[in-house]
Structures are given as C-alpha cells and as structure tokens.
Amino acid sequence: MGRTLVAMCVGLVAFGAATNQSPAVELYYGAPEDQQCALSRGFKIETAWVAELHEVLPAAQELWKSNAPQMFDTASKLTGKHTDTYAVPIRLTLCDTPSQSFSGPVVNMRFALHSFTANPVPLRYKIDTAFHESMHPFIASLALMNSKLIHAHNGEPTCVLNHLHLLALQKAVLLSLGESAELRQVVAVDSELPSGCYKRAWA
C-alpha cells in the first residue's frame, strides 16, 4: 500500500532500497532568534508562553526522539532515496511567524500552549509539523514540478502545488507506520489553518 501510494501520488522512482538509520535530531527553543524576530516585527512574546514552552519542551523532545527516526527511515524506504541529510535540528519559535523551512525547519509552538489559546493542538501534531517542514527541502530537491500529479492540478494555487507531493509522502509515511489516527489528526488540524492551502492540498 505504502509503495503504491508513493508511486501514484508522490511520483518518485525508487532506485534501490535506501535504508538509513536517521540520527537523533535536536528539537530546541531558539530564544535568541525569537528576540530578534520580536524586535524586528514589533511583536511581544509573553513570558507565560516562554515558561509553558519550557515546561512542555521535554515531552516534545521525547516525542520527536521516539518518532522522527522511524519517520525519516520510512520516507527513505518508500522513495528509495536517502533522507538522513534532511534530519537537521528543529528550531521552535513563539514569534508571530508561521512554521516554515526556508532557512532550516522552524515550528511555531504558540497554538500548542494553553497560555496562548483555550484549545491548543496536541504536541504530537507539532512533531508531524516538524517532519513536514524537514521534508520540504527533500521534495524540492527532486524537481517534481513537471510530474503527472502537478500537471493534473496545474490550475491550483502555488501553495497547493507546493504541498501535493509532500502531503502524499507524509500520508504514506504515517500509514506505513500504522498511524492512521495521527494522520487524521494532521489532516483535521491542517484543514483549519486560515489560508485554506493545506485543506485544499489534502483534498
């Protein structure tokens, strides 16, 4: 199932069984970067958010340590391409910027905090976000913009097109690991994001 899904939806051609034991990757709060971000954007990072993030950080790090290596390894096995070079430190932020991968994977943690929102998302969702952002450069390296999947949906916005292969791979990884509940959680939370991009890409 996993190989078929990737072959049909991700459009990757395996060239041998790439298996790599992904190293443990650090998940850390980038306080200096957040200070710079807050200063440049005129944004206030509340001390309560910082305190709560430090409280939940060990649990988040344990979740990442427990799940990330097998997620990277599964992505390698499904695609036949090594992903270990994309297993890099994940910086957590509380600034008013979205999770992104432009200068290394960054995951915004505000919506996982009770001190920020009355209905925080589960920590596990942020672990899946960290994997998502880590895989953006991997997908970009494959130059898939002329794939059949992209061609079939070439009328969609760029944000949607940029996520089609990534979300297909993320889906294949989670299903291969028997984590269908976690997949449903990712789709549900992603679909609530205000831009509507992820909701459309998942659809």
mmCIF file with all atom_site columns, C-alpha atoms in Angstrom, residues 49 52 109-122 192:
data_model
loop_
_atom_site.group_PDB
_atom_site.id
_atom_site.type_symbol
_atom_site.label_atom_id
_atom_site.label_alt_id
_atom_site.label_comp_id
_atom_site.label_asym_id
_atom_site.label_entity_id
_atom_site.label_seq_id
_atom_site.pdbx_PDB_ins_code
_atom_site.Cartn_x
_atom_site.Cartn_y
_atom_site.Cartn_z
_atom_site.occupancy
_atom_site.B_iso_or_equiv
_atom_site.pdbx_formal_charge
_atom_site.auth_seq_id
_atom_site.auth_comp_id
_atom_site.auth_asym_id
_atom_site.auth_atom_id
_atom_site.pdbx_PDB_model_num
ATOM 1  C CA . TRP A 1 49  ? 4.327  31.439 26.636 1.00 0.00 ? 49  TRP A CA 1
ATOM 2  C CA . GLU A 1 52  ? 4.960  26.973 29.285 1.00 0.00 ? 52  GLU A CA 1
ATOM 3  C CA . MET A 1 109 ? 4.562  26.437 19.060 1.00 0.00 ? 109 MET A CA 1
ATOM 4  C CA . ARG A 1 110 ? 2.096  29.111 20.185 1.00 0.00 ? 110 ARG A CA 1
ATOM 5  C CA . PHE A 1 111 ? -1.029 27.155 19.269 1.00 0.00 ? 111 PHE A CA 1
ATOM 6  C CA . ALA A 1 112 ? 0.195  24.177 21.304 1.00 0.00 ? 112 ALA A CA 1
ATOM 7  C CA . LEU A 1 113 ? 0.171  26.259 24.506 1.00 0.00 ? 113 LEU A CA 1
ATOM 8  C CA . HIS A 1 114 ? -2.712 26.717 26.967 1.00 0.00 ? 114 HIS A CA 1
ATOM 9  C CA . SER A 1 115 ? -1.278 30.130 27.834 1.00 0.00 ? 115 SER A CA 1
ATOM 10 C CA . PHE A 1 116 ? -1.844 31.219 24.227 1.00 0.00 ? 116 PHE A CA 1
ATOM 11 C CA . THR A 1 117 ? -5.104 29.518 23.248 1.00 0.00 ? 117 THR A CA 1
ATOM 12 C CA . ALA A 1 118 ? -8.008 27.876 25.029 1.00 0.00 ? 118 ALA A CA 1
ATOM 13 C CA . ASN A 1 119 ? -7.854 24.904 22.629 1.00 0.00 ? 119 ASN A CA 1
ATOM 14 C CA . PRO A 1 120 ? -4.216 24.020 21.992 1.00 0.00 ? 120 PRO A CA 1
ATOM 15 C CA . VAL A 1 121 ? -3.316 21.470 19.360 1.00 0.00 ? 121 VAL A CA 1
ATOM 16 C CA . PRO A 1 122 ? -1.702 18.230 20.575 1.00 0.00 ? 122 PRO A CA 1
ATOM 17 C CA . GLU A 1 192 ? -8.423 24.514 9.989  1.00 0.00 ? 192 GLU A CA 1
#
